[in-house]
Amino acid sequence: MLQREYRSFEREGIQLPNCGICRITDLRQKEVINIADGKRLGFVKDAEFNLESGKIVSLILPGRWSIFRLFGRIEEMVIPWKDVRKVGDDIILVELKER
């Protein structure tokens, strides 16, 4: 069942080495921008991989701070790999229509 969920998020033929990225640290140095509204979403905190195929399933960004930081952080933002449009030298462009 878990494997079925992962497969629904993957786009065929996209693997990490094809993007010119070899390590998660290369992703962490890139800022994520939503092309649907032009907002900066932050920097990549982590990535989720399918261990069988070696493909990225999703990017994970840290949650935003709540008002006055009284209640800690909001949940992390998980961006499915299917929503990634372009991985550049400095930024990652994603298209998230609903947030």
Short mmCIF file of N, CA, C and O in Angstrom, two decimals, residues 31-35 83-88 91-95:
data_model
loop_
_atom_site.label_atom_id
_atom_site.label_comp_id
_atom_site.label_asym_id
_atom_site.label_seq_id
_atom_site.Cartn_x
_atom_site.Cartn_y
_atom_site.Cartn_z
N GLU A 31 16.85 27.69 -3.19
CA GLU A 31 15.61 28.26 -2.71
C GLU A 31 14.46 27.77 -3.59
O GLU A 31 14.60 27.66 -4.80
N VAL A 32 13.32 27.50 -2.97
CA VAL A 32 12.15 27.01 -3.68
C VAL A 32 11.19 28.18 -3.90
O VAL A 32 10.84 28.89 -2.96
N ILE A 33 10.77 28.36 -5.15
CA ILE A 33 9.85 29.43 -5.51
C ILE A 33 8.65 28.84 -6.23
O ILE A 33 8.79 28.02 -7.13
N ASN A 34 7.46 29.30 -5.83
CA ASN A 34 6.22 28.85 -6.44
C ASN A 34 5.92 29.74 -7.64
O ASN A 34 5.70 30.95 -7.49
N ILE A 35 5.89 29.17 -8.84
CA ILE A 35 5.65 29.97 -10.04
C ILE A 35 4.18 30.35 -10.20
O ILE A 35 3.85 31.24 -10.98
N ASP A 83 5.23 18.23 -8.85
CA ASP A 83 4.99 19.67 -8.92
C ASP A 83 6.27 20.47 -9.17
O ASP A 83 6.21 21.69 -9.32
N VAL A 84 7.42 19.81 -9.19
CA VAL A 84 8.68 20.50 -9.49
C VAL A 84 8.75 20.71 -11.00
O VAL A 84 8.61 19.77 -11.78
N ARG A 85 8.96 21.96 -11.40
CA ARG A 85 9.00 22.29 -12.83
C ARG A 85 10.42 22.44 -13.35
O ARG A 85 10.70 22.09 -14.49
N LYS A 86 11.33 22.97 -12.53
CA LYS A 86 12.70 23.19 -13.00
C LYS A 86 13.64 23.25 -11.81
O LYS A 86 13.34 23.88 -10.80
N VAL A 87 14.78 22.59 -11.94
CA VAL A 87 15.83 22.66 -10.93
C VAL A 87 16.98 23.43 -11.58
O VAL A 87 17.59 22.96 -12.54
N GLY A 88 17.23 24.63 -11.07
CA GLY A 88 18.28 25.47 -11.62
C GLY A 88 19.52 25.46 -10.75
O GLY A 88 19.62 24.68 -9.79
N ILE A 91 17.94 27.99 -7.74
CA ILE A 91 16.56 27.88 -7.30
C ILE A 91 15.89 26.63 -7.86
O ILE A 91 16.35 26.04 -8.82
N ILE A 92 14.78 26.28 -7.21
CA ILE A 92 13.92 25.20 -7.67
C ILE A 92 12.55 25.82 -7.90
O ILE A 92 11.99 26.43 -6.99
N LEU A 93 12.03 25.72 -9.11
CA LEU A 93 10.71 26.26 -9.42
C LEU A 93 9.68 25.15 -9.30
O LEU A 93 9.84 24.07 -9.84
N VAL A 94 8.63 25.43 -8.52
CA VAL A 94 7.54 24.49 -8.33
C VAL A 94 6.24 25.18 -8.71
O VAL A 94 6.16 26.41 -8.74
N GLU A 95 5.23 24.39 -8.99
CA GLU A 95 3.92 24.96 -9.30
C GLU A 95 2.89 24.36 -8.36
O GLU A 95 2.45 23.23 -8.52
#
